[in-house]
Amino acid sequence: MPDAALGALLLSAAVALAVCGMVWLALTMDTHWQQVRVDAAPTRSATVALRLCGSLALFASLLLCLRADHPTMAPLVWVLSITGAAVGVAFALAWRPRWLALLVVWLPAGRSAN
Amino acid sequence: MQQSFRQSMTWLHTWFGLVLGYVLMVAFFFGALSVFDREIDRWATPHTRFEPRPMPSYDAMLAPIFKQIVPEAHELDEARSRVGTLAPTLPVMNWAAYTTHRDPVLRLFAEFAITNNPNDPDDHVHGTLTIDPRNGTVLPHDQLKIGSEFFYPLHFSLHLEWKQLGYWIVALAALVMMAALVSGVVMHRRILRELFTFRPHKHTRRSVLDLHNLTGVVALPFHFVFALSGLTIFAGIYLPVSETMFKPQAQAHAMAEAKTKGVAFRPAGVAAPLASVDAMVVEAKRRWDARGMPGEVGFLVVNHVGDVNSYVSIYRAGSDRVALVGQAVHFDGPSGRVVHEEPPPSAVAGVNEFLTGLHLQHFKHWLLRWFYVLGGLLGCVCIATGFLFFVEKRKRMHASTGVSGARWVDALAVTAVSGMVLAALSMLVVNRVLPADLAGRADWEKGAFWAAWVLALLHALWRSAPVQQARIAPAWREQCWAVVLLAVSAVLLNWITTGDHLLATLGRAYWPVAGFDLALLVSAGLAAFAALHLRRRERQARAQPLAEPVDEPTTTSAAPEAVRA
């Protein structure tokens, strides 16, 4: 594969992972979980899973950035990917929260309000 | 007397943010545009719409052109006011050429010595030329490069050249911005809990504050680093110790540095021809290859032109890393021998290069460039929503007590947001309408920019009267429509005057122009959406009585109510 195409692929994956990571971290919060799923809050194990997956996704995103660019440039791309992802997640939660459910279909139903 | 730390931080954030927010708006918006300054140049100077290319041959093309450079007339006038009469021809000190992967045209620079200034033996003036590197044609000097010569300097100098006042105002604003970021973090009690919180369906004050917090917090690293690196870049202006207090030390340091490099600090006064610079370029490239970092020439300098002490410095273009240029190889001019190959920078120099490079961004990374635009625009949204929150918080109280503060702030906010966009668009429209060979064309374009901005201010002052009744100023909606009109006109005028319509530029993948046209159309779309939305809000507000209850949400991260205008 030519270098340019490989770089573009790596960076696309890095941005996609940053988005996934920020979605998962956002959904550890009850208010956002409620916007996305009908139930009140994620189960305790789901919260742990979300936190773990979120952190791992962000870390993997950093590794891909480092693979794609010079080490001085990669952190800039990574930090700003996270910024962009955070804005995207906030807007998605505001206008199209149910779309984010796609990223947590694998999690069981949460606790109901009591 | 402030009651608590948080309240005093709130006071600082509110009032410093309000006063310098207008300056920051200019720095952020035109800074964001500067990310694509070269591309805006292509749009505004259609005869330069061709592909960038590496540094052309010095021996075959550049050498004779450098000899044509003359000092800038206004710099000569200033020099005369310093030293009286000048020699008819000033001796050339050095020649330089700088290019990046985004520059189709090549800018050449020269420095000329003022030899009869007893107060400053290093006094000099500058000259510059822009050429078409395909054939060496000298391009007309009077066509304004709107991106790199107007929008870009505007974002750090405000074009207030008198005593460098603009630089100082922007520096103060950058400093205040860092204070505003810190105080903002102190005021905001739920940074992590509300990181993703934006509630557009709640009342205006709530949603505006959400957006202010969101854009401030998620882009906090960007905002902070750009304010800091901006200050670092101009540290030499703000703290000119090497020109004043420590001038002898700075001179001694420069001499010592020249000595370690093995290059001459001063010309010997003995004429000597220059060896082949093209051969030196070949050697520099060979050395970069050997270091595992093949690259192109970014910066080429001939020092002490025509002297036996002349030397040539060749810097690698930093397209693939953050630092602008680096890995310099210095050659002895008359013999063409390598005298010094610069080692990797020291830690301090490396940090400085990194901060400067990340702000000036001459690297080749389109994703990161767009992220910079995003960061800049998030900064604009953060500042603009700060103004709106200020107005929203006070307008009812001001309406009932007859104070006009909220109206003034709102009118200035209109001017700083839509008015600024209108000024930039007017400049582009005028650029496409004026004949290419009009004398003083650049002055007309600049005049159009400032005139449009003043008109936007007058319009905003006139059409913000309803704020006095705690309603929405129609100025916002009307200026949004003006943005739509001008942005679409700019795209159409580009088509009419150059034939480069979007299908043509997209077809041949000429992204500088296609991308800018697309950005203009997207701006028009967003402005139209905003205008329609504002119209709906204005109608709703008219339908409701004035005594709308202000429901202060209990979960707010809003600033304590202790602070009132």
XYZ file of C-alpha atoms in Angstrom:
679
model
C 0.000 0.000 0.000
C 1.387 3.495 -0.784
C 2.478 5.545 2.211
C -0.150 8.241 1.732
C -3.014 5.752 1.651
C -1.643 3.899 4.676
C -1.294 7.178 6.571
C -4.852 8.174 5.715
C -6.099 4.780 6.845
C -4.203 4.940 10.140
C -5.465 8.443 10.849
C -9.062 7.568 9.977
C -8.852 4.641 12.375
C -7.303 6.889 15.040
C -10.137 9.406 14.741
C -12.765 6.642 14.740
C -11.244 5.174 17.903
C -11.186 8.605 19.546
C -14.906 8.968 18.793
C -15.676 5.487 20.167
C -13.577 6.179 23.248
C -15.342 9.442 23.998
C -18.798 7.878 23.449
C -17.994 5.053 25.858
C -16.607 7.403 28.480
C -19.632 9.687 28.127
C -22.002 6.767 28.627
C -20.506 5.928 32.017
C -22.506 8.956 33.191
C -26.132 8.224 34.068
C -27.534 11.342 32.395
C -26.008 10.422 29.048
C -26.816 6.732 29.408
C -30.459 7.736 29.867
C -30.363 9.804 26.676
C -29.070 6.845 24.682
C -30.801 3.856 26.310
C -34.220 3.736 27.866
C -33.068 2.526 31.273
C -31.859 4.754 34.081
C -28.220 3.856 34.523
C -25.632 1.342 33.340
C -25.041 -1.661 35.580
C -21.921 -1.584 37.674
C -20.111 -4.057 35.432
C -21.243 -2.148 32.353
C -19.747 1.027 33.814
C -16.452 -0.755 34.358
C -16.555 -2.161 30.818
C -17.338 1.271 29.356
C -14.528 2.915 31.262
C -12.069 0.221 30.231
C -13.096 0.216 26.566
C -13.125 4.004 26.481
C -9.620 4.299 27.892
C -8.289 1.506 25.694
C -9.804 3.081 22.578
C -8.174 6.421 23.359
C -4.851 4.711 24.002
C -5.086 2.735 20.767
C -5.887 5.974 18.986
C -2.646 7.463 20.322
C -0.671 4.436 19.140
C -2.115 4.767 15.646
C -1.275 8.494 15.584
C 2.305 7.663 16.579
C 2.435 5.035 13.836
C 1.174 7.510 11.242
C 3.236 10.616 12.009
C 6.484 11.928 13.403
C 6.427 11.705 17.231
C 6.336 15.498 17.542
C 3.216 15.700 15.393
C 1.278 12.664 16.651
C 0.271 14.060 20.073
C -1.186 17.170 18.431
C -3.294 15.055 16.104
C -4.366 12.846 18.999
C -5.336 15.655 21.390
C -7.290 17.464 18.709
C -8.978 14.208 17.625
C -10.251 13.916 21.168
C -11.402 17.542 21.125
C -13.255 17.002 17.866
C -14.719 13.734 19.124
C -15.931 15.363 22.346
C -17.736 18.100 20.425
C -19.244 15.502 18.105
C -20.431 13.364 21.030
C -21.939 16.391 22.809
C -23.830 17.395 19.649
C -24.949 13.828 19.006
C -26.239 13.579 22.594
C -28.105 16.854 22.127
C -29.789 16.081 18.811
C -29.469 12.392 17.895
C -28.722 10.484 21.122
C -30.198 7.209 19.908
C -27.566 6.957 17.176
C -24.962 6.374 19.859
C -26.845 3.253 21.020
C -25.124 1.477 18.125
C -21.861 1.638 20.029
C -23.281 -0.010 23.152
C -25.547 -2.708 21.655
C -23.259 -5.280 23.246
C -24.029 -4.052 26.764
C -26.946 -5.545 28.736
C -29.911 -3.473 29.818
C -29.026 -1.147 32.648
C -30.544 -0.669 36.060
C -34.034 0.791 36.048
C -34.973 3.877 37.997
C -36.016 3.181 41.532
C -14.768 43.484 48.487
C -15.077 40.049 46.946
C -16.619 37.384 49.105
C -14.804 34.316 47.934
C -12.081 33.088 45.654
C -14.568 31.724 43.153
C -16.462 34.997 43.055
C -13.337 37.009 42.476
C -12.419 34.579 39.676
C -15.885 35.122 38.228
C -15.399 38.882 38.318
C -12.050 38.518 36.550
C -13.443 36.122 33.958
C -16.492 38.276 33.227
C -14.896 41.680 32.878
C -11.511 40.813 31.413
C -13.237 38.403 29.052
C -15.695 41.064 27.987
C -13.115 43.773 27.344
C -10.473 41.671 25.588
C -12.887 39.116 24.114
C -13.344 41.363 21.095
C -9.610 41.270 20.395
C -9.487 37.507 20.985
C -12.325 37.062 18.525
C -10.164 38.697 15.823
C -7.121 36.622 16.812
C -9.088 33.368 16.762
C -11.135 33.956 13.617
C -8.347 35.299 11.446
C -5.960 32.817 13.028
C -8.293 30.031 11.905
C -8.374 31.530 8.398
C -4.569 31.777 8.438
C -4.336 27.988 8.591
C -5.272 28.235 4.927
C -3.647 31.593 4.181
C -1.762 30.304 1.122
C -4.975 28.837 -0.245
C -6.815 32.144 0.273
C -3.922 33.799 -1.591
C -4.616 31.509 -4.571
C -8.285 32.432 -4.505
C -7.487 36.158 -4.380
C -4.658 36.159 -6.965
C -5.936 33.950 -9.812
C -2.719 34.228 -11.858
C -0.983 32.156 -9.156
C -3.348 29.195 -9.332
C -0.873 26.459 -10.133
C 0.800 23.618 -8.280
C 3.493 24.194 -5.639
C 6.987 23.015 -6.499
C 10.330 22.577 -4.725
C 12.897 25.371 -4.501
C 14.085 26.167 -8.064
C 17.737 26.207 -9.153
C 19.701 29.002 -7.521
C 22.427 29.170 -10.156
C 20.118 29.108 -13.165
C 17.133 31.060 -11.920
C 17.379 32.759 -8.537
C 20.821 34.408 -8.657
C 19.967 37.031 -11.316
C 16.541 37.686 -9.799
C 17.976 38.366 -6.339
C 20.001 41.190 -7.936
C 16.758 42.889 -9.006
C 15.470 43.263 -5.446
C 15.455 46.853 -4.216
C 14.735 48.148 -0.699
C 11.125 48.926 0.163
C 10.390 52.628 -0.398
C 8.712 53.154 2.973
C 11.637 51.512 4.790
C 14.041 53.844 2.972
C 11.955 56.828 4.098
C 12.092 55.612 7.680
C 15.859 55.019 7.387
C 16.339 58.588 6.106
C 14.516 59.880 9.155
C 17.030 57.947 11.290
C 20.310 58.832 9.569
C 19.652 61.725 7.199
C 20.936 61.009 3.694
C 21.536 57.504 2.404
C 24.101 56.182 -0.033
C 22.621 55.940 -3.587
C 22.951 52.153 -3.542
C 22.949 50.226 -0.291
C 25.216 47.174 0.021
C 23.384 43.829 0.109
C 23.823 41.936 3.380
C 22.023 38.711 2.604
C 19.530 37.034 0.297
C 16.987 34.440 1.327
C 14.221 32.303 -0.148
C 11.559 30.491 1.855
C 9.055 27.976 0.515
C 6.687 25.306 1.816
C 4.766 22.473 0.229
C 1.817 24.877 -0.160
C 3.580 27.721 -2.018
C 3.260 27.795 -5.803
C 4.934 31.207 -5.879
C 8.319 31.834 -4.307
C 9.037 34.800 -2.082
C 12.594 36.172 -2.155
C 13.982 38.450 0.545
C 17.006 40.737 0.775
C 18.552 42.841 3.538
C 20.491 46.006 2.729
C 22.961 47.586 5.144
C 22.626 51.180 6.353
C 26.299 51.911 6.835
C 26.099 55.446 8.185
C 24.153 54.963 11.409
C 26.572 55.525 14.315
C 23.958 54.414 16.857
C 23.345 51.027 15.257
C 26.068 49.333 13.193
C 23.542 46.603 12.254
C 20.932 49.021 10.900
C 19.371 47.656 7.722
C 16.317 47.761 5.456
C 14.455 44.976 3.640
C 13.354 44.245 0.114
C 11.219 41.457 -1.327
C 10.027 39.989 -4.631
C 7.581 37.252 -5.511
C 8.340 35.078 -8.526
C 6.733 32.327 -10.536
C 9.247 29.491 -9.963
C 8.208 27.731 -13.180
C 9.881 30.347 -15.377
C 11.356 33.014 -13.097
C 8.841 35.721 -14.005
C 8.663 38.452 -11.381
C 5.036 38.756 -10.291
C 3.358 42.144 -9.778
C 4.192 43.534 -6.376
C 0.966 45.425 -5.772
C -1.524 42.540 -5.765
C -2.449 41.875 -2.177
C -2.103 38.301 -0.982
C -5.235 38.532 1.137
C -4.499 35.383 3.128
C -0.835 35.717 4.017
C -0.493 39.504 3.836
C -3.780 40.671 5.346
C -5.708 38.044 7.340
C -2.580 36.445 8.773
C -0.919 39.629 10.121
C -4.326 40.885 11.249
C -4.574 38.023 13.721
C -1.436 39.043 15.609
C -0.949 42.746 14.834
C -4.518 44.000 14.198
C -2.757 46.065 11.479
C -2.041 48.685 14.134
C 1.565 49.273 13.161
C 2.123 52.469 15.153
C 4.676 51.613 17.871
C 3.678 47.971 17.313
C 0.580 48.761 19.349
C -1.403 45.899 17.785
C 1.153 43.294 18.879
C 0.920 44.557 22.442
C -2.861 44.535 22.482
C -2.929 40.971 21.139
C -0.271 39.933 23.662
C -2.322 41.375 26.505
C -5.363 39.559 25.140
C -3.421 36.269 24.977
C -2.249 36.726 28.546
C -5.767 37.539 29.683
C -7.022 34.541 27.764
C -4.812 32.238 29.793
C -6.125 33.912 32.962
C -9.675 33.518 31.620
C -9.075 29.822 31.012
C -7.771 29.263 34.521
C -10.522 31.344 36.143
C -13.060 29.612 33.909
C -11.903 26.240 35.204
C -12.198 27.520 38.784
C -15.735 28.836 38.179
C -16.901 25.683 36.441
C -17.739 23.224 39.188
C -18.536 20.192 37.051
C -15.906 20.039 34.355
C -15.898 16.273 33.963
C -19.555 15.662 34.816
C -20.671 18.224 32.239
C -17.966 17.625 29.667
C -20.498 16.458 27.067
C -23.406 18.584 28.256
C -25.178 20.717 25.687
C -28.907 21.345 26.094
C -30.033 23.335 23.053
C -33.702 22.831 23.901
C -33.491 24.594 27.243
C -33.809 28.367 27.526
C -31.221 30.535 25.822
C -29.195 31.419 28.865
C -28.728 27.747 29.763
C -27.876 26.523 26.276
C -25.518 29.431 25.628
C -23.649 28.696 28.837
C -23.515 24.988 27.969
C -21.961 25.818 24.634
C -19.528 28.257 26.255
C -18.394 25.572 28.703
C -18.271 22.839 26.072
C -16.186 24.790 23.564
C -13.973 26.151 26.311
C -13.296 22.854 28.058
C -12.937 20.338 25.228
C -10.569 22.649 23.368
C -8.805 23.827 26.530
C -5.413 22.328 25.523
C -5.696 24.001 22.124
C -6.668 27.384 23.557
C -3.940 27.325 26.172
C -1.131 26.120 23.924
C -2.005 28.569 21.161
C -2.103 31.544 23.524
C 1.211 30.437 25.011
C 2.952 29.677 21.730
C 1.654 32.924 20.241
C 3.348 34.778 23.071
C 6.518 32.702 22.610
C 6.761 33.562 18.925
C 6.777 37.291 19.672
C 8.772 37.045 22.897
C 11.487 39.016 21.100
C 9.089 41.924 20.647
C 7.563 41.773 24.105
C 10.865 41.297 25.940
C 13.458 42.756 23.562
C 16.313 42.164 26.012
C 18.678 41.085 23.250
C 18.109 44.502 21.627
C 18.251 46.560 24.822
C 19.520 45.435 28.205
C 21.577 42.461 27.026
C 22.594 43.728 23.612
C 26.362 43.262 24.199
C 25.754 39.750 25.545
C 23.476 38.899 22.621
C 26.119 40.148 20.188
C 28.807 38.160 21.945
C 26.590 35.078 21.843
C 25.941 35.479 18.120
C 29.677 35.897 17.503
C 30.529 32.851 19.598
C 27.885 30.851 17.769
C 29.267 31.935 14.396
C 32.716 30.938 15.588
C 31.669 27.431 16.651
C 29.954 26.986 13.307
C 33.100 28.179 11.584
C 31.264 30.892 9.651
C 32.162 34.563 9.545
C 30.120 36.936 11.676
C 31.034 39.967 9.578
C 31.980 40.465 5.914
C 35.682 40.978 5.241
C 35.120 43.737 2.711
C 36.924 41.753 0.009
C 34.866 40.737 -3.012
C 34.732 37.086 -4.049
C 32.448 35.076 -6.342
C 30.049 32.454 -5.036
C 30.525 28.761 -5.835
C 27.647 26.736 -7.280
C 24.744 26.827 -4.808
C 23.008 24.014 -6.699
C 25.946 21.754 -5.841
C 25.587 22.763 -2.190
C 21.868 21.860 -2.329
C 22.774 18.436 -3.718
C 25.248 17.936 -0.876
C 22.754 19.096 1.793
C 20.129 16.691 0.451
C 22.678 13.876 0.447
C 23.416 14.564 4.127
C 19.710 14.609 5.046
C 19.321 11.288 3.227
C 22.229 9.896 5.215
C 20.506 10.963 8.468
C 17.418 8.999 7.403
C 15.353 12.108 6.801
C 15.269 12.850 3.065
C 13.647 16.164 2.275
C 13.402 19.320 0.209
C 14.976 22.725 0.762
C 12.707 24.954 2.855
C 14.947 27.922 3.508
C 18.039 29.046 1.673
C 20.180 31.989 2.814
C 23.240 33.568 1.234
C 25.013 35.551 3.961
C 27.491 38.408 3.289
C 26.584 38.392 -0.413
C 29.576 38.844 -2.747
C 32.138 38.853 0.064
C 35.046 36.470 0.617
C 33.450 35.677 3.989
C 30.120 34.735 2.395
C 28.438 31.529 3.454
C 25.307 29.712 2.369
C 22.896 28.128 4.859
C 20.513 25.481 3.567
C 17.637 24.356 5.799
C 15.425 21.343 5.307
C 11.675 22.035 4.956
C 9.862 20.633 7.990
C 6.908 19.278 6.002
C 6.837 16.016 7.971
C 7.377 17.410 11.469
C 6.322 20.271 13.683
C 9.481 22.411 13.539
C 9.360 24.827 10.603
C 12.801 24.184 9.136
C 15.911 22.552 10.507
C 18.936 20.323 9.896
C 20.833 23.303 8.503
C 24.017 22.714 6.552
C 26.336 25.719 6.196
C 28.670 26.055 3.220
C 31.609 28.346 2.629
C 30.521 30.655 -0.209
C 33.643 30.990 -2.371
C 34.731 27.332 -2.120
C 31.403 25.565 -1.664
C 32.850 23.382 1.118
C 30.678 22.284 4.052
C 31.751 24.227 7.129
C 29.147 23.041 9.609
C 26.251 20.633 9.814
C 23.947 21.579 12.671
C 23.394 18.887 15.283
C 19.887 18.216 16.649
C 18.678 21.211 18.701
C 19.222 21.416 22.452
C 16.250 20.763 24.747
C 15.375 24.445 25.156
C 15.796 25.210 21.469
C 13.768 22.104 20.697
C 10.866 23.255 22.885
C 11.006 26.689 21.283
C 11.039 25.153 17.795
C 8.135 22.930 18.737
C 5.996 25.761 20.135
C 6.780 28.037 17.202
C 6.304 25.288 14.660
C 3.040 24.046 16.071
C 1.599 27.552 15.964
C 2.951 28.535 12.534
C 2.166 25.078 11.111
C 4.013 24.835 7.839
C 3.894 21.048 7.976
C 2.087 18.841 5.509
C -0.819 17.341 7.412
C -4.265 18.231 6.117
C -6.158 16.537 8.942
C -4.214 18.466 11.561
C -4.776 21.695 9.607
C -8.520 21.139 9.689
C -8.291 20.331 13.392
C -6.601 23.711 13.842
C -9.480 25.387 12.022
C -11.852 23.486 14.304
C -9.911 24.614 17.385
C -9.913 28.232 16.194
C -13.621 28.195 15.456
C -14.370 26.533 18.799
C -12.478 29.441 20.351
C -14.689 31.885 18.429
C -17.816 30.051 19.601
C -16.531 30.118 23.167
C -15.940 33.882 23.083
C -19.176 34.659 21.237
C -21.262 32.574 23.647
C -19.465 34.371 26.473
C -20.811 37.678 25.099
C -24.267 36.189 24.628
C -24.326 34.844 28.164
C -23.321 38.270 29.470
C -26.231 39.818 27.567
C -28.751 37.091 28.405
C -27.951 37.319 32.060
C -28.470 41.058 32.248
C -30.865 42.109 29.553
C -34.084 41.723 31.548
C -32.701 43.569 34.513
C -31.272 46.273 32.270
C -34.596 46.512 30.437
C -36.507 47.021 33.648
C -34.055 49.558 35.057
C -33.415 51.376 31.779
C -29.678 50.627 31.700
C -28.290 50.246 28.156
C -25.235 48.096 28.987
C -26.629 44.843 27.592
C -27.605 46.576 24.358
C -24.097 47.937 23.856
C -22.477 44.594 24.544
C -24.913 42.873 22.186
C -24.273 45.386 19.409
C -20.522 44.985 19.803
C -20.955 41.210 19.821
C -22.865 41.399 16.525
C -20.019 43.488 15.130
C -17.378 41.060 16.409
C -19.171 37.948 15.133
C -21.203 38.469 11.976
C -19.684 41.896 11.328
C -16.200 40.421 11.202
C -17.298 37.728 8.750
C -18.984 40.410 6.653
C -15.799 42.484 6.564
C -13.752 39.511 5.370
C -16.351 38.570 2.744
C -16.620 42.159 1.489
C -12.890 42.168 0.938
C -13.132 38.988 -1.142
C -16.038 40.330 -3.201
C -14.206 43.603 -3.862
C -11.091 41.595 -4.755
C -13.034 39.845 -7.526
C -14.762 43.002 -8.790
C -11.798 45.397 -9.087
C -9.811 45.340 -12.335
C -6.545 43.382 -11.983
C -4.316 46.290 -13.010
C -5.994 49.009 -10.950
C -3.427 51.248 -9.271
C -3.574 50.999 -5.474
C -5.767 47.915 -5.725
C -4.612 46.616 -2.336
C -5.683 49.861 -0.657
C -9.170 49.547 -2.107
C -9.424 45.983 -0.807
C -8.257 46.975 2.661
C -10.573 49.978 2.571
C -13.497 47.703 1.708
C -12.660 45.483 4.662
C -12.612 48.284 7.228
C -15.561 50.134 5.694
C -17.697 46.997 5.777
C -16.784 46.450 9.403
C -17.688 50.027 10.349
C -20.995 49.675 8.487
C -21.666 46.444 10.355
C -21.012 48.275 13.639
C -23.393 51.113 12.733
C -26.033 48.625 11.632
C -25.606 46.645 14.856
C -25.912 49.777 16.996
C -29.051 50.807 15.125
C -30.744 47.393 14.989
C -30.094 46.314 18.560
C -32.758 48.563 20.079
C -35.046 45.606 20.985
C -32.378 44.381 23.433
C -33.451 47.365 25.508
C -36.839 45.595 25.781
C -35.072 42.284 26.577
C -35.758 40.968 23.066
C -33.422 39.585 20.367
C -31.595 42.188 18.273
C -32.711 41.925 14.619
C -29.145 42.909 13.723
C -28.079 39.277 14.190
C -30.591 37.945 11.666
C -30.036 40.720 9.142
C -26.267 40.360 9.202
C -26.624 36.596 8.781
C -28.534 37.237 5.566
C -25.822 39.658 4.471
C -23.259 36.888 5.077
C -25.304 34.531 2.879
C -25.506 37.137 0.120
C -21.810 38.031 0.160
C -20.512 34.458 0.504
C -22.585 33.248 -2.451
C -21.594 36.367 -4.441
C -17.929 35.667 -3.778
C -18.241 32.139 -5.168
C -20.197 33.350 -8.221
C -17.778 36.229 -8.856
C -14.853 33.829 -8.701
C -16.569 31.789 -11.383
C -17.435 34.802 -13.558
C -14.046 36.513 -13.357
C -11.772 33.463 -13.599
C -13.901 30.674 -15.085
C -12.883 28.467 -12.153
C -16.291 27.251 -11.060
C -16.561 24.495 -8.489
C -17.040 21.685 -10.984
C -13.898 22.767 -12.832
C -11.714 23.114 -9.727
C -13.061 19.898 -8.218
C -12.630 18.177 -11.569
C -8.943 18.937 -11.702
C -8.666 18.507 -7.910
C -7.339 22.032 -7.410
C -8.180 22.052 -3.710
C -6.901 25.515 -2.725
C -9.666 27.183 -4.742
C -12.252 24.392 -4.625
C -11.857 24.072 -0.862
C -12.234 27.785 -0.278
C -15.307 27.998 -2.514
C -16.821 25.068 -0.630
C -16.013 26.715 2.711
C -17.766 29.883 1.515
C -20.847 27.890 0.524
C -20.907 26.043 3.844
C -20.644 29.393 5.648
C -23.558 30.690 3.593
C -25.584 27.599 4.502
C -24.852 27.944 8.216
C -25.662 31.661 8.145
C -28.990 30.977 6.387
C -29.839 28.312 8.962
C -28.976 30.721 11.782
C -31.052 33.496 10.228
C -34.136 31.265 9.884
C -33.708 30.029 13.433
C -33.377 33.592 14.724
C -36.521 34.634 12.890
C -38.454 31.834 14.582
C -37.079 32.840 17.978
C -37.928 36.499 17.404
C -41.530 35.569 16.533
C -41.834 33.348 19.590
C -40.486 36.128 21.774
C -42.985 38.589 20.329
C -45.814 36.149 20.986
C -44.861 35.830 24.636
C -45.283 38.569 27.217
C -42.162 40.251 28.475
C -42.437 38.956 32.025
C -41.009 35.601 31.054
C -39.944 33.796 34.202
C -36.248 33.172 34.522
C -35.869 29.615 35.691
C -32.424 29.225 37.078
C -31.733 25.502 36.810
C -30.645 23.886 40.021
C -27.909 21.815 38.414
C -26.267 24.807 36.861
C -22.598 25.376 36.656
C -23.428 29.015 36.058
C -21.409 31.701 37.681
C -22.775 32.710 41.054
C -25.352 35.417 40.845
C -23.268 37.640 43.070
C -21.801 39.331 40.027
C -24.116 41.801 38.394
C -23.499 44.536 35.917
